Tab-separated table of C-alpha atoms in Angstrom:
chain	number	residue	atom	x	y	z
A	21	ARG	CA	-6.202	5.156	-8.214
A	22	GLY	CA	-4.947	3.435	-4.984
A	23	ASP	CA	-3.988	4.671	-1.642
A	24	GLY	CA	-3.810	3.276	1.795
A	25	ARG	CA	-2.936	3.610	5.467
A	26	LEU	CA	-1.888	1.736	8.558
A	27	ARG	CA	-5.115	1.040	10.545
A	28	ASP	CA	-5.396	2.031	14.199
A	29	GLU	CA	-5.444	-1.506	15.195
A	30	ASP	CA	-3.128	-4.111	13.853
A	31	GLY	CA	-3.530	-4.153	9.999
A	32	LEU	CA	-3.294	-2.212	6.863
A	33	ARG	CA	-6.073	-0.672	4.696
A	34	LEU	CA	-5.867	-0.111	0.983
A	35	MET	CA	-8.423	1.707	-1.052
A	36	PHE	CA	-8.846	1.551	-4.948
A	37	ALA	CA	-11.336	3.745	-6.827
A	38	GLY	CA	-12.175	4.402	-10.355
A	39	PRO	CA	-15.039	5.342	-12.750
A	40	ILE	CA	-17.590	2.941	-13.906
A	41	ASP	CA	-17.648	2.799	-17.623
A	42	GLY	CA	-18.184	6.567	-17.920
A	43	ALA	CA	-21.086	6.739	-15.566
A	44	ALA	CA	-21.330	9.178	-12.808
A	45	GLY	CA	-19.877	7.766	-9.507
A	46	GLU	CA	-17.067	5.488	-8.866
A	47	LEU	CA	-16.479	1.777	-7.929
A	48	VAL	CA	-14.446	1.629	-4.632
A	49	LEU	CA	-12.647	-1.424	-3.338
A	50	VAL	CA	-11.453	-1.256	0.318
A	51	VAL	CA	-9.109	-4.072	1.469
A	52	GLY	CA	-8.137	-4.618	4.933
A	53	ILE	CA	-5.044	-6.704	5.340
A	54	ALA	CA	-4.482	-8.495	8.717
A	55	GLY	CA	-1.030	-8.019	10.449
A	56	THR	CA	1.752	-5.444	10.130
A	57	LEU	CA	4.313	-4.644	7.545
A	58	ALA	CA	6.895	-6.795	9.133
A	59	GLY	CA	7.367	-9.923	6.946
A	60	ILE	CA	4.651	-8.959	4.631
A	61	ASP	CA	6.594	-9.738	1.271
A	62	GLY	CA	5.250	-12.985	-0.181
A	63	ALA	CA	3.043	-13.753	2.776
A	64	GLU	CA	-0.514	-14.739	2.369
A	65	ARG	CA	-2.748	-12.795	4.695
A	66	ALA	CA	-6.564	-12.663	5.607
A	67	ALA	CA	-8.268	-9.706	4.063
A	68	ASN	CA	-11.541	-8.031	4.762
A	69	VAL	CA	-12.983	-6.664	1.493
A	70	THR	CA	-15.719	-4.098	0.865
A	71	LEU	CA	-16.833	-3.098	-2.607
A	72	ILE	CA	-18.886	0.085	-2.986
A	73	ASP	CA	-20.863	1.084	-6.153
A	74	GLN	CA	-21.285	4.760	-5.743
A	75	ARG	CA	-23.545	5.113	-8.785
A	76	THR	CA	-26.121	2.790	-7.122
A	77	GLY	CA	-25.291	3.329	-3.319
A	78	ARG	CA	-24.862	-0.488	-2.992
A	79	PHE	CA	-22.319	-2.027	-0.544
A	80	TYR	CA	-20.956	-5.555	-0.672
A	81	ALA	CA	-18.685	-6.995	2.044
A	82	ALA	CA	-16.980	-10.083	2.989
A	83	GLY	CA	-18.116	-9.714	6.661
A	84	GLY	CA	-14.680	-10.082	8.177
A	85	PRO	CA	-11.540	-12.143	7.514
A	86	GLY	CA	-11.919	-15.844	6.392
A	87	ARG	CA	-13.558	-15.334	2.892
A	88	CYS	CA	-10.759	-13.361	1.143
A	89	TRP	CA	-6.955	-13.458	1.078
A	90	THR	CA	-4.179	-11.368	-0.225
A	91	THR	CA	-0.624	-12.077	-1.100
A	92	VAL	CA	1.574	-8.952	-1.011
A	93	LEU	CA	4.245	-9.715	-3.733
A	94	ALA	CA	6.362	-6.620	-2.958
A	95	ALA	CA	6.371	-3.741	-0.415
A	96	ASP	CA	8.742	-1.296	-1.897
A	97	PRO	CA	9.850	1.781	0.064
A	98	LEU	CA	8.969	5.208	-1.271
A	99	ALA	CA	10.905	8.467	-0.758
A	100	ASP	CA	8.048	10.037	1.355
A	101	GLY	CA	8.386	7.115	3.835
A	102	GLY	CA	5.556	5.185	2.641
A	103	TYR	CA	5.500	2.024	0.547
A	104	ARG	CA	4.106	0.785	-2.819
A	105	LEU	CA	2.349	-2.457	-2.227
A	106	THR	CA	1.841	-4.848	-5.110
A	107	GLY	CA	-0.148	-8.007	-4.811
A	108	THR	CA	-3.027	-10.349	-5.603
A	109	LEU	CA	-6.393	-10.695	-4.013
A	110	TYR	CA	-8.947	-13.557	-4.257
A	111	CYS	CA	-12.267	-14.388	-2.320
A	112	ALA	CA	-13.786	-17.731	-1.742
A	113	GLY	CA	-17.362	-17.159	-2.749
A	114	SER	CA	-19.363	-14.077	-3.387
A	115	LEU	CA	-19.567	-10.847	-1.333
A	116	PRO	CA	-23.241	-10.388	-0.114
A	117	ALA	CA	-24.947	-7.067	-0.334
A	118	LEU	CA	-25.502	-5.303	2.804
A	119	ARG	CA	-29.084	-4.137	2.274
A	120	ASP	CA	-30.582	-6.631	0.009
A	121	ALA	CA	-30.336	-10.292	-1.290
A	122	GLY	CA	-27.765	-9.403	-4.036
A	123	SER	CA	-24.154	-10.352	-4.172
A	124	VAL	CA	-21.051	-9.833	-6.322
A	125	THR	CA	-18.328	-12.248	-7.222
A	126	LEU	CA	-14.874	-10.951	-7.708
A	127	GLY	CA	-12.328	-12.576	-9.954
A	128	ASP	CA	-8.704	-12.949	-8.981
A	129	ILE	CA	-7.466	-9.216	-8.612
A	130	ARG	CA	-3.948	-7.896	-9.141
A	131	TYR	CA	-3.304	-4.492	-7.297
A	132	ALA	CA	-0.690	-1.853	-6.841
A	133	GLY	CA	-1.123	1.087	-4.478
A	134	ARG	CA	0.591	3.344	-2.130
A	135	LEU	CA	0.608	2.868	1.628
A	136	ALA	CA	1.184	5.982	3.795
A	137	VAL	CA	2.991	5.383	7.007
A	138	GLU	CA	2.761	8.191	9.547
């Protein structure tokens, strides 16, 4: 499932979550996208990425913009005033774990999710 909101500061935040191979807990991907909705279609934007493995309690993070980027391919308006964002995400290098020496490498990701605008 995917959902998101405008951030209080300049930017957008998307969250995607789903089960991990039938195990208890979910894998959660949070993507903070720099900038506003204006001109977002087709634009490459810096992204701050956090990956949470709820099963193990491990967090991995890009540590701010500059390591990951997203291209929003479409921002389609929804009847409720929000948007359906579709796009791609990639990171240059692995995301380090926050509490130990581990890391995770993400492949290129395609996403689609709802962005609430209030």
